[in-house]
Amino acid sequence: MGRKREFDEEKALDAAMQVFWKKGYHATSLTDLTMNMKLQRPSIYSAFGDKEKLFEATLRNYTKLHISNIRSKLQPDKSVKDAIRSFFEGLIEEEYQGNQNKGCFCINTMVELAPHDEKFEILTREHQMYLSVIFQEMIQKGIQSGEFHRDLDAKALAQTFVVSLIGITVLMKSRPEQSFIDSAISNTLSLLK
Amino acid sequence: MGRKREFDEEKALDAAMQVFWKKGYHATSLTDLTMNMKLQRPSIYSAFGDKEKLFEATLRNYTKLHISNIRSKLQPDKSVKDAIRSFFEGLIEEEYQGNQNKGCFCINTMVELAPHDEKFEILTREHQMYLSVIFQEMIQKGIQSGEFHRDLDAKALAQTFVVSLIGITVLMKSRPEQSFIDSAISNTLSLLK
DNA sequence: ACAATTTCATACTAATCGGTATGAAATTTA
DNA sequence: TAAATTTCATACCGATTAGTATGAAATTGT
């Protein structure tokens, strides 16, 4: 009963994600997508639905990858503070070495679409909440191991780190002096004690 | 020698700013602009040039207004810490009371355009640097008055506040629980001591 | 009053937008 | 091998995009 799909759906989704990530939703045209996904328009529509459905699929794909990416970067061999520090420092490197400057796809979407579409408001909010849980677990680990004071508010601190993460990611788009970012990181980390 | 311009250029610019602020550059059409500015297309083009020129004019207008707005909100009668605190708390109120959720026009532009257009990279960077100078002056005032420790790094702290300001402004677009934002504010303010 | 000049409104342009109808090519099951 | 079914490529759709040509209405300086 019929041909099998010739293209790799996962690779196509990934290519679409790269375009939306770099250009945003409104600035991305179907022509951009066909070129980068190396697919004809009808193939895209039959596989993913319309432009918005495709966008949503790429964003959901991104959040999954992002979470596992972050989990893998928070190296458990170091102290908690050092792990978080090198995670933040890695952010700078990624963004300043490569001259792509795409930032975080979820944050980009929060700015572009969350205020105009509840679906993306919820999706982006939940992602940030999940990130804060990851930080919270780290901090709690640090408290239990005696690395941090017992009376540290792990949840509030984790939320503060998420806010810093967002601020840093966004600010880097304007390419300020690195010391600007360094100050923010070092001050934020100083809350861990 | 000819008619005088019938419309108020300043009000037209302000109306354009509101549209770009709310919808962003790419999602704003010339039709959106004509409707909100209550001007015909040729009037817009003769007065402001093309869409991008108009956008740039509205953004420059915004940054000026934003700076004076912030200066007026940092009430000099309170202690420095309280002034900064109520400035941040005012942010939440504005964004959560009114259900507009436009955020900061400059930050929106940093996300949407700075990575694709050096002109906006520079413009948005300089605005953030200017904001950090305002905070720095406040903190230095607090040091001189004895409100803060003498060995506080005013510049680094000011930059940290700008990063928090950006993070909070962006995160609010996803409408998280207010306690999320409150934690970030209170932790950031705790650096002032 | 008249001539010069500018504004503003209509209507238009070419190009691009997101989305789809159509049909041939390909591959499957029977 | 034949019938059924799906994929993929071409070519198209109406709508909308940013931007403009044209000309009438209005207001200026002389």
CSV table of C-alpha atoms (C1' of nucleotides) in Angstrom, one decimal:
chain,number,residue,atom,x,y,z
A,1,MET,CA,0.0,0.0,0.0
A,2,GLY,CA,2.0,2.9,-1.3
A,3,ARG,CA,5.5,4.3,-1.2
A,4,LYS,CA,7.4,4.8,2.0
A,5,ARG,CA,8.4,8.4,2.9
A,6,GLU,CA,11.7,9.1,1.2
A,7,PHE,CA,13.0,11.8,3.5
A,8,ASP,CA,14.1,11.5,7.1
A,9,GLU,CA,11.4,13.2,9.1
A,10,GLU,CA,13.7,13.9,12.0
A,11,LYS,CA,16.3,15.5,9.9
A,12,ALA,CA,13.7,17.7,8.2
A,13,LEU,CA,12.4,18.8,11.5
A,14,ASP,CA,15.8,19.6,12.7
A,15,ALA,CA,16.5,21.7,9.6
A,16,ALA,CA,13.3,23.5,10.1
A,17,MET,CA,14.2,24.2,13.7
A,18,GLN,CA,17.5,25.7,12.6
A,19,VAL,CA,15.7,28.2,10.3
A,20,PHE,CA,13.0,29.2,12.8
A,21,TRP,CA,15.6,29.4,15.6
A,22,LYS,CA,17.8,31.8,13.5
A,23,LYS,CA,15.1,33.9,11.9
A,24,GLY,CA,12.1,33.6,14.1
A,25,TYR,CA,8.6,32.8,13.0
A,26,HIS,CA,7.4,35.7,11.0
A,27,ALA,CA,10.7,36.3,9.2
A,28,THR,CA,10.8,32.7,8.0
A,29,SER,CA,9.1,32.0,4.7
A,30,LEU,CA,8.0,28.8,3.3
A,31,THR,CA,10.7,29.2,0.7
A,32,ASP,CA,13.3,29.4,3.4
A,33,LEU,CA,11.9,26.2,4.8
A,34,THR,CA,11.8,24.3,1.6
A,35,MET,CA,15.4,25.2,0.8
A,36,ASN,CA,16.8,24.3,4.2
A,37,MET,CA,14.6,21.2,4.7
A,38,LYS,CA,15.4,20.2,1.0
A,39,LEU,CA,11.7,19.3,0.7
A,40,GLN,CA,8.9,20.5,-1.6
A,41,ARG,CA,6.1,22.4,-0.1
A,42,PRO,CA,3.4,19.6,-0.4
A,43,SER,CA,5.8,17.2,1.5
A,44,ILE,CA,6.1,19.7,4.3
A,45,TYR,CA,2.4,20.2,4.5
A,46,SER,CA,1.5,16.6,4.5
A,47,ALA,CA,4.1,15.7,7.0
A,48,PHE,CA,3.8,18.6,9.5
A,49,GLY,CA,0.7,20.5,8.7
A,50,ASP,CA,0.8,24.3,8.2
A,51,LYS,CA,3.6,26.7,9.1
A,52,GLU,CA,2.5,27.2,12.6
A,53,LYS,CA,2.1,23.5,13.3
A,54,LEU,CA,5.6,23.0,12.0
A,55,PHE,CA,6.9,25.8,14.1
A,56,GLU,CA,5.3,24.3,17.2
A,57,ALA,CA,6.8,20.9,16.4
A,58,THR,CA,10.3,22.4,16.0
A,59,LEU,CA,9.9,24.2,19.3
A,60,ARG,CA,8.8,21.1,21.2
A,61,ASN,CA,11.7,19.3,19.6
A,62,TYR,CA,14.0,22.1,20.8
A,63,THR,CA,12.9,22.1,24.4
A,64,LYS,CA,13.6,18.4,24.7
A,65,LEU,CA,17.0,18.7,23.2
A,66,HIS,CA,17.7,21.8,25.3
A,67,ILE,CA,16.9,20.0,28.5
A,68,SER,CA,19.0,17.0,27.8
A,69,ASN,CA,21.8,19.3,26.6
A,70,ILE,CA,21.7,21.3,29.8
A,71,ARG,CA,21.6,18.2,31.9
A,72,SER,CA,24.7,16.8,30.2
A,73,LYS,CA,26.5,20.1,30.6
A,74,LEU,CA,26.0,20.3,34.4
A,75,GLN,CA,28.8,18.0,35.1
A,76,PRO,CA,28.3,16.1,38.3
A,77,ASP,CA,32.0,15.5,39.0
A,78,LYS,CA,32.6,19.1,40.0
A,79,SER,CA,31.2,20.9,42.9
A,80,VAL,CA,27.7,22.3,42.3
A,81,LYS,CA,29.0,25.9,42.2
A,82,ASP,CA,31.7,25.0,39.7
A,83,ALA,CA,29.3,23.0,37.6
A,84,ILE,CA,26.9,26.0,37.4
A,85,ARG,CA,29.8,28.3,36.8
A,86,SER,CA,31.2,26.4,33.9
A,87,PHE,CA,27.7,26.0,32.5
A,88,PHE,CA,27.3,29.8,32.3
A,89,GLU,CA,30.8,30.2,31.0
A,90,GLY,CA,30.1,27.7,28.3
A,91,LEU,CA,27.1,29.8,27.2
A,92,ILE,CA,29.4,32.8,26.5
A,93,GLU,CA,31.8,30.7,24.6
A,94,GLU,CA,29.2,29.2,22.4
A,95,GLU,CA,27.7,32.6,21.6
A,96,TYR,CA,30.8,34.6,21.2
A,97,GLN,CA,33.0,32.0,19.3
A,98,GLY,CA,30.5,31.1,16.7
A,99,ASN,CA,29.2,34.3,15.1
A,100,GLN,CA,25.7,32.8,14.7
A,101,ASN,CA,24.1,34.5,17.7
A,102,LYS,CA,20.8,32.6,17.6
A,103,GLY,CA,20.4,32.7,21.3
A,104,CYS,CA,17.8,30.3,22.8
A,105,PHE,CA,15.0,29.3,20.6
A,106,CYS,CA,12.6,29.2,23.5
A,107,ILE,CA,13.5,32.6,24.7
A,108,ASN,CA,13.2,34.0,21.2
A,109,THR,CA,9.8,32.6,21.0
A,110,MET,CA,8.8,33.9,24.4
A,111,VAL,CA,9.6,37.4,23.1
A,112,GLU,CA,8.1,37.0,19.6
A,113,LEU,CA,5.0,34.9,20.2
A,114,ALA,CA,4.1,34.3,23.8
A,115,PRO,CA,2.2,37.6,24.2
A,116,HIS,CA,0.1,36.9,21.1
A,117,ASP,CA,-0.6,33.2,21.4
A,118,GLU,CA,-1.5,31.5,24.7
A,119,LYS,CA,-0.2,28.1,23.4
A,120,PHE,CA,3.3,29.5,23.2
A,121,GLU,CA,2.9,31.5,26.5
A,122,ILE,CA,2.3,28.1,28.2
A,123,LEU,CA,4.9,26.2,26.3
A,124,THR,CA,7.7,28.7,27.0
A,125,ARG,CA,6.7,29.2,30.6
A,126,GLU,CA,6.8,25.5,31.3
A,127,HIS,CA,10.2,25.2,29.8
A,128,GLN,CA,11.5,27.9,32.1
A,129,MET,CA,9.9,26.3,35.1
A,130,TYR,CA,11.5,23.0,34.1
A,131,LEU,CA,14.9,24.7,33.9
A,132,SER,CA,14.4,26.2,37.4
A,133,VAL,CA,13.7,22.7,38.7
A,134,ILE,CA,17.0,21.5,37.3
A,135,PHE,CA,18.8,24.3,39.1
A,136,GLN,CA,16.8,23.7,42.2
A,137,GLU,CA,17.9,20.0,42.3
A,138,MET,CA,21.5,21.0,41.9
A,139,ILE,CA,21.3,23.5,44.7
A,140,GLN,CA,19.6,21.1,47.0
A,141,LYS,CA,22.3,18.6,46.2
A,142,GLY,CA,24.8,21.2,47.2
A,143,ILE,CA,23.0,21.8,50.5
A,144,GLN,CA,22.8,18.2,51.3
A,145,SER,CA,26.5,17.7,50.6
A,146,GLY,CA,27.4,20.6,52.9
A,147,GLU,CA,28.7,22.7,50.0
A,148,PHE,CA,26.1,25.4,50.8
A,149,HIS,CA,24.4,26.8,54.0
A,150,ARG,CA,21.5,24.8,55.2
A,151,ASP,CA,19.1,27.8,55.2
A,152,LEU,CA,19.6,28.6,51.5
A,153,ASP,CA,16.3,29.0,49.6
A,154,ALA,CA,17.0,26.6,46.8
A,155,LYS,CA,13.8,27.3,44.9
A,156,ALA,CA,14.1,31.1,45.0
A,157,LEU,CA,17.8,30.8,44.0
A,158,ALA,CA,17.1,28.5,41.1
A,159,GLN,CA,14.5,31.0,39.8
A,160,THR,CA,17.0,33.7,40.1
A,161,PHE,CA,19.4,31.7,38.1
A,162,VAL,CA,16.8,31.2,35.4
A,163,VAL,CA,16.2,35.0,35.3
A,164,SER,CA,20.0,35.6,35.0
A,165,LEU,CA,20.2,32.9,32.3
A,166,ILE,CA,17.5,34.6,30.3
A,167,GLY,CA,19.0,38.1,30.8
A,168,ILE,CA,22.5,36.9,29.7
A,169,THR,CA,21.2,35.0,26.7
A,170,VAL,CA,19.2,38.0,25.5
A,171,LEU,CA,21.9,40.6,26.3
A,172,MET,CA,24.5,38.7,24.3
A,173,LYS,CA,22.5,39.3,21.2
A,174,SER,CA,23.7,42.9,21.4
A,175,ARG,CA,27.3,41.7,21.8
A,176,PRO,CA,28.4,43.8,24.8
A,177,GLU,CA,31.9,43.6,26.2
A,178,GLN,CA,32.4,40.2,27.8
A,179,SER,CA,33.1,41.7,31.1
A,180,PHE,CA,29.5,42.9,31.2
A,181,ILE,CA,28.3,39.3,31.2
A,182,ASP,CA,31.1,38.1,33.4
A,183,SER,CA,30.1,40.5,36.1
A,184,ALA,CA,26.5,39.3,36.0
A,185,ILE,CA,27.6,35.7,36.2
A,186,SER,CA,30.0,36.2,39.1
A,187,ASN,CA,27.5,38.3,41.1
A,188,THR,CA,24.8,35.8,40.5
A,189,LEU,CA,27.0,32.9,41.6
A,190,SER,CA,28.0,34.8,44.7
A,191,LEU,CA,24.5,34.1,46.0
A,192,LEU,CA,25.6,30.4,46.4
A,193,LYS,CA,27.3,30.2,49.7
B,1,MET,CA,5.3,77.9,-1.0
B,2,GLY,CA,3.0,74.9,-0.4
B,3,ARG,CA,0.8,73.5,2.3
B,4,LYS,CA,2.0,72.8,5.8
B,5,ARG,CA,2.0,69.2,7.0
B,6,GLU,CA,-1.5,68.6,8.4
B,7,PHE,CA,-0.6,65.8,10.8
B,8,ASP,CA,1.4,65.9,14.0
B,9,GLU,CA,4.6,64.2,13.2
B,10,GLU,CA,5.3,63.4,16.8
B,11,LYS,CA,2.0,61.8,17.4
B,12,ALA,CA,2.3,59.8,14.2
B,13,LEU,CA,5.7,58.6,15.4
B,14,ASP,CA,4.3,57.7,18.7
B,15,ALA,CA,1.5,55.7,17.1
B,16,ALA,CA,4.0,53.8,15.0
B,17,MET,CA,6.1,53.1,18.0
B,18,GLN,CA,3.1,51.5,19.8
B,19,VAL,CA,2.5,49.2,16.8
B,20,PHE,CA,6.1,48.1,16.4
B,21,TRP,CA,6.5,47.7,20.1
B,22,LYS,CA,3.5,45.4,20.4
B,23,LYS,CA,3.9,43.4,17.2
B,24,GLY,CA,7.6,43.6,16.3
B,25,TYR,CA,9.1,44.6,13.0
B,26,HIS,CA,8.3,41.7,10.8
B,27,ALA,CA,4.8,41.1,12.0
B,28,THR,CA,3.9,44.8,11.5
B,29,SER,CA,2.5,45.6,8.0
B,30,LEU,CA,2.2,48.9,6.3
B,31,THR,CA,-1.6,48.5,6.7
B,32,ASP,CA,-1.2,48.2,10.5
B,33,LEU,CA,0.9,51.4,10.4
B,34,THR,CA,-1.5,53.4,8.2
B,35,MET,CA,-4.4,52.4,10.4
B,36,ASN,CA,-2.8,53.3,13.7
B,37,MET,CA,-1.0,56.4,12.5
B,38,LYS,CA,-4.2,57.5,10.7
B,39,LEU,CA,-2.0,58.4,7.8
B,40,GLN,CA,-2.0,57.3,4.1
B,41,ARG,CA,1.0,55.4,2.9
B,42,PRO,CA,2.6,58.2,0.8
B,43,SER,CA,2.4,60.5,3.8
B,44,ILE,CA,4.4,58.0,5.9
B,45,TYR,CA,6.9,57.4,3.2
B,46,SER,CA,7.5,61.2,2.6
B,47,ALA,CA,7.8,61.9,6.3
B,48,PHE,CA,9.8,58.9,7.6
B,49,GLY,CA,11.2,57.1,4.6
B,50,ASP,CA,10.7,53.3,4.3
B,51,LYS,CA,9.5,50.8,6.9
B,52,GLU,CA,12.9,50.2,8.4
B,53,LYS,CA,13.7,53.9,8.7
B,54,LEU,CA,10.4,54.5,10.4
B,55,PHE,CA,11.1,51.6,12.7
B,56,GLU,CA,14.5,53.0,13.6
B,57,ALA,CA,13.0,56.4,14.3
B,58,THR,CA,10.5,54.9,16.6
B,59,LEU,CA,13.1,52.9,18.5
B,60,ARG,CA,15.3,55.9,18.9
B,61,ASN,CA,12.3,57.7,20.2
B,62,TYR,CA,11.6,54.9,22.6
B,63,THR,CA,15.1,54.8,24.1
B,64,LYS,CA,14.9,58.5,24.9
B,65,LEU,CA,11.5,58.2,26.5
B,66,HIS,CA,12.6,55.0,28.3
B,67,ILE,CA,15.6,56.6,29.9
B,68,SER,CA,13.7,59.6,31.2
B,69,ASN,CA,11.0,57.3,32.3
B,70,ILE,CA,13.4,55.3,34.4
B,71,ARG,CA,15.1,58.3,35.8
B,72,SER,CA,11.8,59.6,37.0
B,73,LYS,CA,10.9,56.3,38.6
B,74,LEU,CA,14.1,56.0,40.6
B,75,GLN,CA,12.8,58.3,43.3
B,76,PRO,CA,15.7,60.1,45.1
B,77,ASP,CA,13.8,60.5,48.3
B,78,LYS,CA,14.0,56.9,49.3
B,79,SER,CA,17.1,55.0,50.1
B,80,VAL,CA,18.9,53.7,47.0
B,81,LYS,CA,18.0,50.1,47.7
B,82,ASP,CA,14.3,51.0,48.2
B,83,ALA,CA,14.3,53.1,45.1
B,84,ILE,CA,15.7,50.2,43.0
B,85,ARG,CA,13.3,47.8,44.7
B,86,SER,CA,10.2,49.8,43.9
B,87,PHE,CA,11.4,50.4,40.4
B,88,PHE,CA,11.5,46.6,39.9
B,89,GLU,CA,8.2,46.1,41.7
B,90,GLY,CA,6.7,48.8,39.4
B,91,LEU,CA,7.8,46.7,36.4
B,92,ILE,CA,5.7,43.8,37.6
B,93,GLU,CA,2.7,45.8,38.3
B,94,GLU,CA,2.8,47.5,34.8
B,95,GLU,CA,3.1,44.2,33.1
B,96,TYR,CA,0.7,42.1,35.2
B,97,GLN,CA,-2.1,44.7,35.6
B,98,GLY,CA,-2.5,45.8,32.1
B,99,ASN,CA,-2.8,42.7,29.9
B,100,GLN,CA,-0.8,44.2,27.1
B,101,ASN,CA,2.5,42.5,27.8
B,102,LYS,CA,4.5,44.4,25.3
B,103,GLY,CA,7.7,44.2,27.4
B,104,CYS,CA,10.5,46.5,26.5
B,105,PHE,CA,10.7,47.7,22.9
B,106,CYS,CA,14.5,47.8,23.0
B,107,ILE,CA,14.7,44.2,24.4
B,108,ASN,CA,12.2,43.0,21.8
B,109,THR,CA,14.3,44.5,19.1
B,110,MET,CA,17.5,43.0,20.6
B,111,VAL,CA,16.0,39.6,20.2
B,112,GLU,CA,14.3,40.1,16.8
B,113,LEU,CA,16.8,42.3,14.9
B,114,ALA,CA,20.2,42.7,16.7
B,115,PRO,CA,21.6,39.5,15.4
B,116,HIS,CA,20.7,40.3,11.8
B,117,ASP,CA,21.5,44.0,11.6
B,118,GLU,CA,24.5,45.6,13.1
B,119,LYS,CA,22.7,49.0,13.3
B,120,PHE,CA,20.3,47.5,15.8
B,121,GLU,CA,23.0,45.5,17.6
B,122,ILE,CA,24.8,48.8,18.4
B,123,LEU,CA,21.7,50.7,19.2
B,124,THR,CA,20.3,48.2,21.6
B,125,ARG,CA,23.7,47.6,23.2
B,126,GLU,CA,24.3,51.3,23.9
B,127,HIS,CA,20.9,51.5,25.5
B,128,GLN,CA,21.6,48.7,27.9
B,129,MET,CA,25.0,50.3,28.6
B,130,TYR,CA,23.3,53.5,29.4
B,131,LEU,CA,20.9,51.8,31.7
B,132,SER,CA,23.8,50.2,33.6
B,133,VAL,CA,25.4,53.7,34.0
B,134,ILE,CA,22.2,54.9,35.7
B,135,PHE,CA,22.2,52.0,38.1
B,136,GLN,CA,25.9,52.5,38.7
B,137,GLU,CA,25.4,56.1,39.6
B,138,MET,CA,22.7,55.1,42.0
B,139,ILE,CA,24.9,52.5,43.7
B,140,GLN,CA,27.8,54.9,43.9
B,141,LYS,CA,25.5,57.4,45.6
B,142,GLY,CA,24.6,54.6,48.1
B,143,ILE,CA,28.2,53.9,48.8
B,144,GLN,CA,29.0,57.6,49.4
B,145,SER,CA,26.1,58.0,51.7
B,146,GLY,CA,27.2,55.0,53.7
B,147,GLU,CA,24.1,53.0,52.8
B,148,PHE,CA,26.4,50.3,51.2
B,149,HIS,CA,29.8,48.8,52.0
B,150,ARG,CA,32.7,50.8,50.6
B,151,ASP,CA,34.2,47.8,48.7
B,152,LEU,CA,31.1,47.2,46.7
B,153,ASP,CA,31.8,46.9,42.9
B,154,ALA,CA,29.3,49.5,41.7
B,155,LYS,CA,29.9,48.9,38.0
B,156,ALA,CA,29.7,45.1,38.2
B,157,LEU,CA,26.6,45.2,40.3
B,158,ALA,CA,24.9,47.7,38.0
B,159,GLN,CA,25.6,45.3,35.1
B,160,THR,CA,24.1,42.5,37.1
B,161,PHE,CA,21.0,44.6,37.6
B,162,VAL,CA,20.6,45.2,33.9
B,163,VAL,CA,20.9,41.5,33.3
B,164,SER,CA,18.2,40.9,35.9
B,165,LEU,CA,16.1,43.6,34.4
B,166,ILE,CA,16.3,42.0,31.0
B,167,GLY,CA,15.6,38.5,32.3
B,168,ILE,CA,12.6,39.6,34.3
B,169,THR,CA,11.2,41.6,31.4
B,170,VAL,CA,11.5,38.7,29.0
B,171,LEU,CA,10.3,36.1,31.5
B,172,MET,CA,7.2,38.0,32.3
B,173,LYS,CA,6.1,37.5,28.7
B,174,SER,CA,5.3,33.9,29.6
B,175,ARG,CA,3.3,35.1,32.6
B,176,PRO,CA,4.9,32.9,35.3
B,177,GLU,CA,3.7,32.9,38.9
B,178,GLN,CA,4.6,36.3,40.4
B,179,SER,CA,6.6,34.6,43.1
B,180,PHE,CA,9.1,33.5,40.4
B,181,ILE,CA,9.8,37.1,39.6
B,182,ASP,CA,9.7,38.2,43.2
B,183,SER,CA,12.4,35.7,44.1
B,184,ALA,CA,14.7,37.0,41.4
B,185,ILE,CA,14.2,40.6,42.5
B,186,SER,CA,14.7,39.9,46.2
B,187,ASN,CA,17.8,37.8,45.5
B,188,THR,CA,19.3,40.4,43.1
B,189,LEU,CA,18.6,43.2,45.6
B,190,SER,CA,20.3,41.2,48.3
B,191,LEU,CA,23.6,41.9,46.6
B,192,LEU,CA,23.3,45.5,47.8
B,193,LYS,CA,24.7,45.5,51.2
C,1,DA,C1',-6.0,86.9,-7.6
C,2,DC,C1',-2.5,84.0,-9.4
C,3,DA,C1',1.2,80.9,-9.7
C,4,DA,C1',4.0,77.8,-7.3
C,5,DT,C1',4.3,74.1,-4.4
C,6,DT,C1',3.3,70.6,-1.3
C,7,DT,C1',0.0,67.3,0.9
C,8,DC,C1',-2.9,63.8,0.8
C,9,DA,C1',-6.1,60.1,-1.3
C,10,DT,C1',-6.8,56.7,-4.8
C,11,DA,C1',-5.2,53.3,-7.1
C,12,DC,C1',-1.9,50.7,-8.7
C,13,DT,C1',2.6,47.9,-9.2
C,14,DA,C1',5.6,43.8,-9.1
C,15,DA,C1',6.9,40.5,-5.9
C,16,DT,C1',6.2,37.5,-2.3
C,17,DC,C1',3.2,35.4,1.1
C,18,DG,C1',1.0,30.8,2.8
C,19,DG,C1',-1.2,27.1,1.0
C,20,DT,C1',-3.0,23.6,-2.7
C,21,DA,C1',-4.7,21.1,-7.0
C,22,DT,C1',-3.0,18.0,-10.3
C,23,DG,C1',-0.7,14.3,-12.1
C,24,DA,C1',3.3,11.5,-12.9
C,25,DA,C1',6.6,8.4,-10.7
C,26,DA,C1',7.4,5.0,-7.5
C,27,DT,C1',6.5,1.3,-4.4
C,28,DT,C1',3.6,-1.6,-2.0
C,29,DT,C1',0.2,-5.5,-1.4
C,30,DA,C1',-2.2,-9.0,-3.5
D,1,DT,C1',2.4,-8.8,-12.8
D,2,DA,C1',-1.5,-5.8,-11.8
D,3,DA,C1',-4.1,-2.8,-8.8
D,4,DA,C1',-3.9,0.2,-5.2
D,5,DT,C1',-1.9,3.9,-2.8
D,6,DT,C1',1.3,7.3,-1.5
D,7,DT,C1',5.1,10.6,-2.4
D,8,DC,C1',6.9,14.1,-4.7
D,9,DA,C1',7.4,17.9,-8.3
D,10,DT,C1',5.3,21.4,-11.1
D,11,DA,C1',2.6,24.9,-11.4
D,12,DC,C1',-0.7,27.4,-9.7
D,13,DC,C1',-4.1,30.1,-6.4
D,14,DG,C1',-5.9,34.3,-4.1
D,15,DA,C1',-4.3,37.4,-0.7
D,16,DT,C1',-1.0,40.3,1.1
D,17,DT,C1',3.5,42.4,1.0
D,18,DA,C1',6.3,46.9,0.7
D,19,DG,C1',6.5,50.7,-2.1
D,20,DT,C1',4.9,54.4,-5.7
D,21,DA,C1',2.8,57.0,-9.8
D,22,DT,C1',-0.8,60.1,-10.5
D,23,DG,C1',-3.6,63.9,-9.8
D,24,DA,C1',-6.8,66.7,-7.2
D,25,DA,C1',-7.2,69.7,-3.1
D,26,DA,C1',-5.2,72.9,-0.4
D,27,DT,C1',-2.2,76.5,1.1
D,28,DT,C1',1.5,79.3,0.5
D,29,DG,C1',4.2,83.7,-1.2
D,30,DT,C1',3.9,87.2,-4.5
